[in-house]
mmCIF file of C-alpha atoms in Angstrom:
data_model
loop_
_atom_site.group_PDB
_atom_site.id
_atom_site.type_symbol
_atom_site.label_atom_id
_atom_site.label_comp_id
_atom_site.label_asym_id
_atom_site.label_seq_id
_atom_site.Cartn_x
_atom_site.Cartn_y
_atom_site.Cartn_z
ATOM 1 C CA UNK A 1 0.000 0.000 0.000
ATOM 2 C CA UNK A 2 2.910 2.428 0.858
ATOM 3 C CA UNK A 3 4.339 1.368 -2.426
ATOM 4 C CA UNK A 4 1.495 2.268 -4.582
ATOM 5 C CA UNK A 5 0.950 5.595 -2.385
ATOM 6 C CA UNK A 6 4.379 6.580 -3.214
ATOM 7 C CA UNK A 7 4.111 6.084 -6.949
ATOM 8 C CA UNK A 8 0.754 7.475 -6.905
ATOM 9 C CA UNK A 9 2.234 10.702 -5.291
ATOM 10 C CA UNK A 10 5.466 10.326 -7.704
ATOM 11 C CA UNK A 11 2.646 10.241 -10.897
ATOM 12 C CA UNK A 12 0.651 13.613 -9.768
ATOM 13 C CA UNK A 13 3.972 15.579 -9.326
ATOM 14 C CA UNK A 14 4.970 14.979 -12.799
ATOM 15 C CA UNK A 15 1.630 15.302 -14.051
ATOM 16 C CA UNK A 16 1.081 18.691 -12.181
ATOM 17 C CA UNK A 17 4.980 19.705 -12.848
ATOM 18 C CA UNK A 18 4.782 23.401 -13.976
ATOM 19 C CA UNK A 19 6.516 23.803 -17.482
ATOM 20 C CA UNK A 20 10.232 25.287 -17.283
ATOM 21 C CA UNK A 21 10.712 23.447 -14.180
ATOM 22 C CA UNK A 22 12.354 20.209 -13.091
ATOM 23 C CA UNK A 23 10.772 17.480 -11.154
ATOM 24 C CA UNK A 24 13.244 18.134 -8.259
ATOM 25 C CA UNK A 25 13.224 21.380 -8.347
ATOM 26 C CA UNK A 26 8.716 21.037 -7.756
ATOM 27 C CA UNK A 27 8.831 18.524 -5.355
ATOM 28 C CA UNK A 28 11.565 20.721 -3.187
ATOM 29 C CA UNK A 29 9.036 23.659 -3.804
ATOM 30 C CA UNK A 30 5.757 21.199 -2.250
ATOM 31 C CA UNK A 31 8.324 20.251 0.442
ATOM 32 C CA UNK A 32 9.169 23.727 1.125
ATOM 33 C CA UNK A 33 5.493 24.924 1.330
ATOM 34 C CA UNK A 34 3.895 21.600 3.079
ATOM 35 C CA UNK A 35 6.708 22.439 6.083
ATOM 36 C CA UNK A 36 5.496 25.961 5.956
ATOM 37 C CA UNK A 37 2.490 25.256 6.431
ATOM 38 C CA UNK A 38 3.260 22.794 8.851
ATOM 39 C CA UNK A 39 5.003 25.515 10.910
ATOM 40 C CA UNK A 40 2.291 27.644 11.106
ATOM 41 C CA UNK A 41 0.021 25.075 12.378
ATOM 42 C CA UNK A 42 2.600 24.572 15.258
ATOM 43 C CA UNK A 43 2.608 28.291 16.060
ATOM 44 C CA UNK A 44 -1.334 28.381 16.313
ATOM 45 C CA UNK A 45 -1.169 25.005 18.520
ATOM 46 C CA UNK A 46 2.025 26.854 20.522
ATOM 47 C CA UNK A 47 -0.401 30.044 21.165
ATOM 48 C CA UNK A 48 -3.860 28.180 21.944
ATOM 49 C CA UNK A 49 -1.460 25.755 24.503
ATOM 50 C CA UNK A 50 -0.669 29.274 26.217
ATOM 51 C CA UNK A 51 -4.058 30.756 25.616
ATOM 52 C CA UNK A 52 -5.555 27.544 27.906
ATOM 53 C CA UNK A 53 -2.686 27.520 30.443
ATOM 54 C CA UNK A 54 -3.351 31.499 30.984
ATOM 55 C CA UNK A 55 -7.343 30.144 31.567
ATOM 56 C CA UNK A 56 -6.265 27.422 33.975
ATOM 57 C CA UNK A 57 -3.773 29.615 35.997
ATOM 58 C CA UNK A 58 -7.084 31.870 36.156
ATOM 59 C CA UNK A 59 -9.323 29.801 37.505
ATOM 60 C CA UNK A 60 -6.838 27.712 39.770
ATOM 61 C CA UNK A 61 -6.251 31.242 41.351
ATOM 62 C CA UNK A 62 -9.975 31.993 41.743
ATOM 63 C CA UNK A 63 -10.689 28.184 43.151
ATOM 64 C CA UNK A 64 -7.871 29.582 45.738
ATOM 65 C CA UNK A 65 -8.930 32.636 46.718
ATOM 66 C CA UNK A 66 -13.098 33.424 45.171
ATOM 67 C CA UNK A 67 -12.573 37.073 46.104
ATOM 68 C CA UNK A 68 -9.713 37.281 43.747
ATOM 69 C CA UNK A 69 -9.771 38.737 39.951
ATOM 70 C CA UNK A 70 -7.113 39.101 37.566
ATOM 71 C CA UNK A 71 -6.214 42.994 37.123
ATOM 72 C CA UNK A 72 -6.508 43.142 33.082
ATOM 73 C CA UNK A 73 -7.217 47.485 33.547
ATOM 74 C CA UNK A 74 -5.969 48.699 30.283
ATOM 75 C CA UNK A 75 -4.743 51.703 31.673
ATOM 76 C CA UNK A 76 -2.093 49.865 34.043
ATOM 77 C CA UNK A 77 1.481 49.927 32.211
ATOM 78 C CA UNK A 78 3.420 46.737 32.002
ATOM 79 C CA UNK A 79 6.737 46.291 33.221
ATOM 80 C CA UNK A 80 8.167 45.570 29.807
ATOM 81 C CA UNK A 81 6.212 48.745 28.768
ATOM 82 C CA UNK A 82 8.320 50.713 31.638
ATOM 83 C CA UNK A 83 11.410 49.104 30.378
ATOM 84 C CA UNK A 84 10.756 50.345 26.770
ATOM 85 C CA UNK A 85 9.855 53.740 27.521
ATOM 86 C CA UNK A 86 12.319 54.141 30.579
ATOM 87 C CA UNK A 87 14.687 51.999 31.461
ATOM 88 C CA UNK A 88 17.305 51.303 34.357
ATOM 89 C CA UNK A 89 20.276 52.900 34.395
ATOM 90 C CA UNK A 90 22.928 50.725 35.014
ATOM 91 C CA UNK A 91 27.236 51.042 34.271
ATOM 92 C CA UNK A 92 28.724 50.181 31.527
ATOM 93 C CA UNK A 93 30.505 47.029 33.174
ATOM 94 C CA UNK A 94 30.129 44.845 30.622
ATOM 95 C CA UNK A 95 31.835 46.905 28.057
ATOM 96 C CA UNK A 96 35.220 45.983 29.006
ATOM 97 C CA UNK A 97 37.150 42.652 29.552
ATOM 98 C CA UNK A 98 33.723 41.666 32.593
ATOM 99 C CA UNK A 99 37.098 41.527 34.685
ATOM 100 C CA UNK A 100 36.170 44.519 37.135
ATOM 101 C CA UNK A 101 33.909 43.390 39.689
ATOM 102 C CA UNK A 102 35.088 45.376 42.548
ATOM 103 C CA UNK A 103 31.742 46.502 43.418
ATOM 104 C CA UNK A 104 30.240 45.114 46.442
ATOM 105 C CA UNK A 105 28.576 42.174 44.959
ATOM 106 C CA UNK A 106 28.810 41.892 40.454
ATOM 107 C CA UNK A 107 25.095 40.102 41.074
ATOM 108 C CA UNK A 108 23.888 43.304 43.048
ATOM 109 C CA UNK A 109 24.605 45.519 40.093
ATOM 110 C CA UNK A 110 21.652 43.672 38.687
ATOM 111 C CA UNK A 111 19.115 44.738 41.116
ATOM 112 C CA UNK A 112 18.052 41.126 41.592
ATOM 113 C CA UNK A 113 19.967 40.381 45.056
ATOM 114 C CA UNK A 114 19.160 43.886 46.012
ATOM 115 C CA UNK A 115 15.316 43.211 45.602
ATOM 116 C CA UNK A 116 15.050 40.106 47.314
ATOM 117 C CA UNK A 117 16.291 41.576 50.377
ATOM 118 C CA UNK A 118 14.099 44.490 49.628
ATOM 119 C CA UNK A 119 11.145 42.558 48.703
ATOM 120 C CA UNK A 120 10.615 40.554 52.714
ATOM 121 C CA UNK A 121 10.040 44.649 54.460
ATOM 122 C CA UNK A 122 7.887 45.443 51.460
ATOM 123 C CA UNK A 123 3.857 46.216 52.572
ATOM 124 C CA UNK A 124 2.563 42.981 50.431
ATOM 125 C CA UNK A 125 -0.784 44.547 50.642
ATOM 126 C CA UNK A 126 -0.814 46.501 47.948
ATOM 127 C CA UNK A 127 0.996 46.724 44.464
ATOM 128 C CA UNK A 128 1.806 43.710 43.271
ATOM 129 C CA UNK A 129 -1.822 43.059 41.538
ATOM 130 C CA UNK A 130 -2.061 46.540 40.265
ATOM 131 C CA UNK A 131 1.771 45.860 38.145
ATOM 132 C CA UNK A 132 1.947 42.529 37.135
ATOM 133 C CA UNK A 133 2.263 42.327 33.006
ATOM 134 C CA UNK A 134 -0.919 40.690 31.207
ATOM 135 C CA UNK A 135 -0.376 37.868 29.426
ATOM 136 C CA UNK A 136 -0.016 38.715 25.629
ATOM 137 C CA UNK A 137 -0.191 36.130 22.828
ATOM 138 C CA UNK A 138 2.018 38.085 20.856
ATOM 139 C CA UNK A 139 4.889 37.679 22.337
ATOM 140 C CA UNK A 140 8.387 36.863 20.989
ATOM 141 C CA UNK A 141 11.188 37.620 23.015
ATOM 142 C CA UNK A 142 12.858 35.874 26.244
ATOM 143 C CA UNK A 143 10.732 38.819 28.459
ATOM 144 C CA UNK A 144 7.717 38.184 26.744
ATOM 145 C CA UNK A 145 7.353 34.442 27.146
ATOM 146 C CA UNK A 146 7.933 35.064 30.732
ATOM 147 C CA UNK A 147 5.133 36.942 31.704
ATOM 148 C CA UNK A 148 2.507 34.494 31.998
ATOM 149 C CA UNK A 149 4.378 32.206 34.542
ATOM 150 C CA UNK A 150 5.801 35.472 36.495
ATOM 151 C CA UNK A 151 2.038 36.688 36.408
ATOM 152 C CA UNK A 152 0.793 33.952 37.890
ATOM 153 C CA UNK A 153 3.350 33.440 40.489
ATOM 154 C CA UNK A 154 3.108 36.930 41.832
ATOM 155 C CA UNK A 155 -0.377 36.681 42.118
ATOM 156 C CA UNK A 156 0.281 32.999 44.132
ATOM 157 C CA UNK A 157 2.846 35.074 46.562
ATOM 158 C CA UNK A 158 0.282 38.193 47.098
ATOM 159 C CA UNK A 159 -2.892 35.904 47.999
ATOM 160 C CA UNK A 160 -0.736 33.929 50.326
ATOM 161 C CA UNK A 161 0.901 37.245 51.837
ATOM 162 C CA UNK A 162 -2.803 38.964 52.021
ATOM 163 C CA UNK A 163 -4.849 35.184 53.553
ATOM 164 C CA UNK A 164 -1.687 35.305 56.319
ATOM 165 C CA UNK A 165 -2.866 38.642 57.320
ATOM 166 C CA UNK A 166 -6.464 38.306 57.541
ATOM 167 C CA UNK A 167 -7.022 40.554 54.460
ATOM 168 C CA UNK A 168 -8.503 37.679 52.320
ATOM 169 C CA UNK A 169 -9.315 33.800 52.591
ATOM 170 C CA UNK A 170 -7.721 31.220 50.788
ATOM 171 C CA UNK A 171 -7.498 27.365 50.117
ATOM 172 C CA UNK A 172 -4.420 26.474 48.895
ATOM 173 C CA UNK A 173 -5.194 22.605 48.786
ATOM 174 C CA UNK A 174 -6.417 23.597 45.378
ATOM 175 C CA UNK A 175 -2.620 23.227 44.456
ATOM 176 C CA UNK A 176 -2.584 19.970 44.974
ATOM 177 C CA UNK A 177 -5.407 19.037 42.461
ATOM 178 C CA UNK A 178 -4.062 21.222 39.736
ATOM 179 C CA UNK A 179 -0.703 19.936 39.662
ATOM 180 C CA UNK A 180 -0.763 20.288 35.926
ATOM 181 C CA UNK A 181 -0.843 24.062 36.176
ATOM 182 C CA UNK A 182 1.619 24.348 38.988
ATOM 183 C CA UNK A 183 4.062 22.538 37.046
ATOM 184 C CA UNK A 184 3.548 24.080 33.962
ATOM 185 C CA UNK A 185 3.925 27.673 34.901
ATOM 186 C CA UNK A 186 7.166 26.826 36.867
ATOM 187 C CA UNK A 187 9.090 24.842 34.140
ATOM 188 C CA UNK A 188 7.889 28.343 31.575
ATOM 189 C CA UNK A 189 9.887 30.541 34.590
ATOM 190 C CA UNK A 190 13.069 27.868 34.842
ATOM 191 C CA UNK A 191 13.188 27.608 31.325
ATOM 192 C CA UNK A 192 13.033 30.957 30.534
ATOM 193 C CA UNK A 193 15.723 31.662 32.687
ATOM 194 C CA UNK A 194 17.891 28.973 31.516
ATOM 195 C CA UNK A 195 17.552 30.697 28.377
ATOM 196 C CA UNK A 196 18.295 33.760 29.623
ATOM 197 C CA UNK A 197 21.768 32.690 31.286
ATOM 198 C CA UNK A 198 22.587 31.371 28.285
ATOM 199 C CA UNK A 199 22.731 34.039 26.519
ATOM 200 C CA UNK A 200 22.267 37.050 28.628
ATOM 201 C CA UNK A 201 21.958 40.688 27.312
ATOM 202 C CA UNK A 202 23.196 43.772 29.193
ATOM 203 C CA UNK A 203 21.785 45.784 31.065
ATOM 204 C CA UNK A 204 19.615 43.260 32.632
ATOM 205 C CA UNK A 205 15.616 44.458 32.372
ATOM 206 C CA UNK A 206 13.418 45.044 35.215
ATOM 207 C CA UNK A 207 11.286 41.942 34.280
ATOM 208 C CA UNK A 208 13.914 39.531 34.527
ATOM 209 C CA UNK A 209 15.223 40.523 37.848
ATOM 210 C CA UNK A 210 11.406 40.829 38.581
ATOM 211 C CA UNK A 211 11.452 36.709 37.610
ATOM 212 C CA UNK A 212 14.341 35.755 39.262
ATOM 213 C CA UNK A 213 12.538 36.988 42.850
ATOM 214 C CA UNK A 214 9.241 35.189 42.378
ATOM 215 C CA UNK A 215 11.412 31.908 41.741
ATOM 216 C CA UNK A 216 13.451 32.329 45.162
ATOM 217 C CA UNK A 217 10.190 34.180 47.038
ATOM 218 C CA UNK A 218 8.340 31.084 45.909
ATOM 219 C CA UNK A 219 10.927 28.244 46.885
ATOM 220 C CA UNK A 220 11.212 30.022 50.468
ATOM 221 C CA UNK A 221 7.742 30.791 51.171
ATOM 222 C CA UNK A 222 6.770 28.290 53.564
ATOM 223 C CA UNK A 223 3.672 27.462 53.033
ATOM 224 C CA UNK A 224 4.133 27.408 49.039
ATOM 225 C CA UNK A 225 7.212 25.655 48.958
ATOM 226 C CA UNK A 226 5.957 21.978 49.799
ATOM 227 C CA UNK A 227 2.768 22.294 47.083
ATOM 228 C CA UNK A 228 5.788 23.739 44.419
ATOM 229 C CA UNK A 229 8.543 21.606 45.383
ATOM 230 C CA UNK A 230 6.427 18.265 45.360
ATOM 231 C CA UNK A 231 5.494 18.690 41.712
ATOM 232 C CA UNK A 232 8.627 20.712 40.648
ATOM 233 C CA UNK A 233 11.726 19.025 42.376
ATOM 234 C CA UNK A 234 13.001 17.644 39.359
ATOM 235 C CA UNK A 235 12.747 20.254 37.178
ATOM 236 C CA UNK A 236 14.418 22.505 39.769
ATOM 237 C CA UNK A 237 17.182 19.720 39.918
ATOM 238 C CA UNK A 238 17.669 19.887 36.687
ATOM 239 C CA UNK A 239 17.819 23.872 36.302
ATOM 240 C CA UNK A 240 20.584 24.147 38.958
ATOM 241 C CA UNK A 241 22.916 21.177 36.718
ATOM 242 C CA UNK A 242 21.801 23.771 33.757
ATOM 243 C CA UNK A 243 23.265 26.861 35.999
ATOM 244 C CA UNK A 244 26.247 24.455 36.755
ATOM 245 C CA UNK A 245 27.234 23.736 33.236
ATOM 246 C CA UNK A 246 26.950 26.980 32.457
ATOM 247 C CA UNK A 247 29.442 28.470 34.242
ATOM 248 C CA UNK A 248 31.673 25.404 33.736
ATOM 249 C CA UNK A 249 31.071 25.880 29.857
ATOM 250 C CA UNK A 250 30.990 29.833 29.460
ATOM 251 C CA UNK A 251 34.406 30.682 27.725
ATOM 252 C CA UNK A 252 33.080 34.255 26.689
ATOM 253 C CA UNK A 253 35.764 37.155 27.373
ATOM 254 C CA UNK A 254 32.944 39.197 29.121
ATOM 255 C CA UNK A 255 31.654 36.498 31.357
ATOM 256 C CA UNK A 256 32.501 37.032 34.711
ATOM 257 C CA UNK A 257 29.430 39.108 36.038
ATOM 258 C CA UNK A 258 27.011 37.080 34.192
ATOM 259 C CA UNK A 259 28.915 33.882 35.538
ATOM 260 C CA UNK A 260 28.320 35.899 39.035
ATOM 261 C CA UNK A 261 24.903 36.441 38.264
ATOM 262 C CA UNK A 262 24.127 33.415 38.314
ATOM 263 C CA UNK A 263 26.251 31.854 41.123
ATOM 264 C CA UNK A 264 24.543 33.969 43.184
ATOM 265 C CA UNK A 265 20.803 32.445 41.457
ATOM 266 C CA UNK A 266 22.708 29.312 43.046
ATOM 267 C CA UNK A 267 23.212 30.644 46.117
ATOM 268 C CA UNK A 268 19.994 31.562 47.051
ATOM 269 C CA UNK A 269 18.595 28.420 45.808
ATOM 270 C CA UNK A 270 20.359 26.633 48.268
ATOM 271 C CA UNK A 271 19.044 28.601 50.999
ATOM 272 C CA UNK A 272 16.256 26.380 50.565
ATOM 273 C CA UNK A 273 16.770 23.534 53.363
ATOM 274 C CA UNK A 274 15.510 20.511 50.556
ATOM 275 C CA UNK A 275 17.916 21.779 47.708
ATOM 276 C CA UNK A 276 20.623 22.477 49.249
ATOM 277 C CA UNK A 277 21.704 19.125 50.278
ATOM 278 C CA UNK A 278 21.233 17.931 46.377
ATOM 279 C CA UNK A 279 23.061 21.241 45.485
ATOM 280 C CA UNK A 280 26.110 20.787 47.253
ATOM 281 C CA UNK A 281 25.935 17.318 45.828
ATOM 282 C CA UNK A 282 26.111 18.281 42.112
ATOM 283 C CA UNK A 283 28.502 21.118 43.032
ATOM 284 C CA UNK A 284 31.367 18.752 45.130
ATOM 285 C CA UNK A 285 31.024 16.153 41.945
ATOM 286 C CA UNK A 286 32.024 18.656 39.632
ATOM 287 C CA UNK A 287 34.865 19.946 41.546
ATOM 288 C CA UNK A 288 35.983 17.109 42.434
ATOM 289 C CA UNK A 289 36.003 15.424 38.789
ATOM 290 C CA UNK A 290 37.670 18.621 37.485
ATOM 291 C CA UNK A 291 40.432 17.894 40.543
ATOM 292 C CA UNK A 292 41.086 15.003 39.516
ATOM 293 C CA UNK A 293 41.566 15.611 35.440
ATOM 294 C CA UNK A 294 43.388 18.070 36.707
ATOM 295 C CA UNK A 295 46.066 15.757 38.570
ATOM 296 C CA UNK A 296 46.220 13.528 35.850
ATOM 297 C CA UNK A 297 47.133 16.195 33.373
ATOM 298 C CA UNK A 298 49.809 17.299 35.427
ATOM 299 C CA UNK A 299 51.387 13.829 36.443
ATOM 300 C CA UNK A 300 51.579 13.359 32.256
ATOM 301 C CA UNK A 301 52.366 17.062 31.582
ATOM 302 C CA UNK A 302 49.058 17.023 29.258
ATOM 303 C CA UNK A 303 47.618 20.183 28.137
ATOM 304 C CA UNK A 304 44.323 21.141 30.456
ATOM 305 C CA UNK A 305 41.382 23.417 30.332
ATOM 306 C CA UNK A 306 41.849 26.873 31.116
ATOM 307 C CA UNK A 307 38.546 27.666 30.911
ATOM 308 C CA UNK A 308 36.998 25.388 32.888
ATOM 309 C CA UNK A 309 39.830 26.424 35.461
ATOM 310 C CA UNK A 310 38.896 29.704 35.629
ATOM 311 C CA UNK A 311 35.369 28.546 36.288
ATOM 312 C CA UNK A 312 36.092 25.940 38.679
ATOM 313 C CA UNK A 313 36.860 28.693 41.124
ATOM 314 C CA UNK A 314 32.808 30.317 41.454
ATOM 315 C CA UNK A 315 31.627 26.276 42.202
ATOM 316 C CA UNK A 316 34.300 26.230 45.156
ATOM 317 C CA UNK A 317 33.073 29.980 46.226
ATOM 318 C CA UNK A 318 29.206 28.576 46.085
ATOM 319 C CA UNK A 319 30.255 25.289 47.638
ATOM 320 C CA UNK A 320 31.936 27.579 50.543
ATOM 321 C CA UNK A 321 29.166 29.505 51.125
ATOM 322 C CA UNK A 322 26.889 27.094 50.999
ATOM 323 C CA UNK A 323 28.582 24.926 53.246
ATOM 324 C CA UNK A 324 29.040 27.867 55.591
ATOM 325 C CA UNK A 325 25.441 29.070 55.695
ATOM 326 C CA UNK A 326 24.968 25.441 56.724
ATOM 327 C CA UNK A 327 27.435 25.642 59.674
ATOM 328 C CA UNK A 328 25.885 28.797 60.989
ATOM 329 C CA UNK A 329 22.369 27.651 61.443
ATOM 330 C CA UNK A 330 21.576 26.876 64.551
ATOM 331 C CA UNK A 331 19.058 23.744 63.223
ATOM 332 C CA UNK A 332 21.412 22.177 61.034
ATOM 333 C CA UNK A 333 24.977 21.118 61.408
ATOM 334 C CA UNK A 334 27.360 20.480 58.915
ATOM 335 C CA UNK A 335 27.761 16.763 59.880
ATOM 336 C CA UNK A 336 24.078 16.493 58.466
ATOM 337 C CA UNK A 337 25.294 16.422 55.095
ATOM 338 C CA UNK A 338 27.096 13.106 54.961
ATOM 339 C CA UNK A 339 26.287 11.693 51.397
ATOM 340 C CA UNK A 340 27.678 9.649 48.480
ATOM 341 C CA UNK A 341 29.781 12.607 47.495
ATOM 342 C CA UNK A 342 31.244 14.184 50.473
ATOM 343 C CA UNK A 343 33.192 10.729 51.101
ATOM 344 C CA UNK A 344 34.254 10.895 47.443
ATOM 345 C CA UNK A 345 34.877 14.058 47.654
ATOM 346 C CA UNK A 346 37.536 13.225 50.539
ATOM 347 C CA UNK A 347 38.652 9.786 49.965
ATOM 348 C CA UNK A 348 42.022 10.814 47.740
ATOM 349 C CA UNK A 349 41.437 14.864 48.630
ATOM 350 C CA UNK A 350 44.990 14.674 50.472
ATOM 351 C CA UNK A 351 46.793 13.309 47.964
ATOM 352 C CA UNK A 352 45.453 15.733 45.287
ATOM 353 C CA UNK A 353 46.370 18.901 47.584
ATOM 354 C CA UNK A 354 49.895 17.313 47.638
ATOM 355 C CA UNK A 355 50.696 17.055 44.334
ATOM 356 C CA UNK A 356 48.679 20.262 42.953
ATOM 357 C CA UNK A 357 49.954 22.218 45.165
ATOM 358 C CA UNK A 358 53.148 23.586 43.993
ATOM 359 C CA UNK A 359 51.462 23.815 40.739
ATOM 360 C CA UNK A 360 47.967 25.012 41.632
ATOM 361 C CA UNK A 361 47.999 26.621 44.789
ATOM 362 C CA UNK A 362 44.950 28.733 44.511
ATOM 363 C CA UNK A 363 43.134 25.416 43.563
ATOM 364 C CA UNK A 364 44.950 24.040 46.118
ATOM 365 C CA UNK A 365 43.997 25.778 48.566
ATOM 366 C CA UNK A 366 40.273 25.947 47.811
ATOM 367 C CA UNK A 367 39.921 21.892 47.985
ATOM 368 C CA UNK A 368 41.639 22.451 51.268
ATOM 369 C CA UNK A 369 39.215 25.378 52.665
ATOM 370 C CA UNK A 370 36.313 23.204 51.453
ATOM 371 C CA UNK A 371 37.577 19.892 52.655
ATOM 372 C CA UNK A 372 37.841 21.541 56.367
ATOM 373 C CA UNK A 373 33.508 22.578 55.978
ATOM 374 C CA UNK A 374 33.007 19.547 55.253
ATOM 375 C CA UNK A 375 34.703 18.381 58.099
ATOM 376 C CA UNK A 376 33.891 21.020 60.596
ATOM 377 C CA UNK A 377 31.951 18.878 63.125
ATOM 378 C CA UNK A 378 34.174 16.733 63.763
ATOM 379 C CA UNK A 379 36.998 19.412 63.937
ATOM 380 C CA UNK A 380 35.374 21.321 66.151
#
């Protein structure tokens, strides 16, 4: 039957073959416009697939919380809108070699560590339903795709922040039977981001560092974080080996504040107590892989990667904090984290200090700062 279809196709081209052209050169022309049209089918499917996720995020917020309603006022500007019209003002860091980042933090010349801090002494009351972006169909760019997941986020956060003071009543067991949603709308933020550190364009927009604070205000809120992180724990998992990779891989001349940008994403991911552990994890495999290509490299005199040296240093200065943020709180010690890793992480550490050392003694002397975290409890 495919046999006969196939000539039967074969036969109509030929017969239907416009004169002056060749039978190759019509049936790359029918290919050409079949996957055209194909396209644009996948575009329409692409936008009514948003179109019903916007609905469901709707009415999952109004199963929530019946009081609420969607501010759609066509007089409110967007934040993209703002960001067109006036935008932030920020130095021209990246215009140079990305090698100056003697400001306080490189990540707080974003805005986005800045505004987290901000964002807890903020009167949650009011704003945040008034300026969050409507959804738009139209959209093209990284910003753009974000706003429906951000949107919906925010509005998540502001309910919870206005049912815990008394301002409005809400059910939030709803989450649980509209995990679709809740999934949905997170993987749109992480991938959107992903995409964003990928590739990221200078001077960072408001919207973006808008994004990156729902993600950590909604992995810290405590009463959101179990419904989010039930559904979402792989995909989270999987963004932070993404962030990871990406400063591993980044060999770009101007890369060190956007490989500080997102370190410090990293950061305040693991101030969450459940990703944390798997953090640290991912992070002491790394370095401790690149350790030990290192070593053999040098015991053969074989050339290594600079780049990934140069990198290898933000993982040790996220491990460290991490590590020490661990040590300092008062409910969780340092000997809790005892996995898979840590004791490959230390089994040969001593003999890779010793012979790096001349060599590599910055290197050196990170594996040896991070070694004695690890090992603080019993130190101590």
């Amino acid at each position: 039957y495919l046999k006969i279809s196939k000539l039967a196709l074969a036969f109509a081209i030929i017969h239907s073959k416009p004169p002056g052209k060749s039978c190759k050169e019509y049936t790359e022309h029918l290919a050409k416009t079949v996957s055209e049209q194909d396209f644009g089918w996948k575009s329409k499917v692409e936008v009514l697939e948003a179109e019903v996720l916007r609905l469901r995020q709707e009415l999952l917020l109004i199963k929530i919380c019946p009081r609420f309603c969607l501010e759609n006022d066509a007089s409110a500007e967007t934040l993209l809108d703002q960001e067109c019209i006036n935008p932030m003002s920020y130095s021209s860091q990246l215009e140079d070699s990305g090698c100056d980042v003697s400001n306080d933090y490189a990540f707080d010349s974003l805005g986005i560590a800045s505004d987290f801090h901000q964002s807890e002494h903020v009167d949650t009351s009011k704003c945040w339903l008034e300026r969050v972006p409507p959804f738009n169909l139209c959209c093209n760019s990284k910003e753009e795709s974000l706003t429906a997941p951000v949107q919906f986020l925010q509005h998540l956060l502001e309910i919870r922040k206005l049912s815990e003071g008394g301002i409005l009543q809400a059910d939030f067991t709803e989450l649980e039977n509209d995990s679709f949603t809740v999934f949905n709308s997170v993987s749109q933020l992480l991938d959107g981001l992903t995409i964003f550190y990928n590739s990221p364009k200078f001077p960072v927009s408001n919207f973006l560092t808008e994004a990156v604070c729902v993600l950590i205000s909604l992995i810290t809120d405590t009463k959101l974080s179990n419904h989010v992180l039930k559904k979402c724990f792989k995909k989270l998992e999987e963004f932070k080996k993404n962030l990871i990779q990406i400063i591993l891989r980044n060999s770009n001349v101007n890369r060190f504040q956007a490989l500080h940008a997102v370190s410090h994403t990293l950061v305040l991911l693991g101030r969450n107590n459940i990703l944390r552990n798997s953090l640290i994890s991912f992070l002491l495999s790394e370095v401790r892989q690149f350790a030990e290509q290192l070593l053999q490299a040098h015991q053969i005199q074989a050339m290594y990667d600079i780049t990934q040296y140069e990198n290898i240093f933000l993982l040790c200065m996220i491990l460290e904090q991490l590590l020490q943020n661990e040590t300092e709180e008062s409910n969780i010690s340092s000997s809790d984290y005892d996995g898979e890793e840590k004791i490959k992480f230390l089994k040969n550490l001593d003999q890779i200090i010793l012979h790096l050392s001349d060599e590599f003694p910055l290197f050196s002397l990170y594996l040896w700062r991070v070694s004695v975290l690890l090992n603080s409890a019993q130190i101590q």
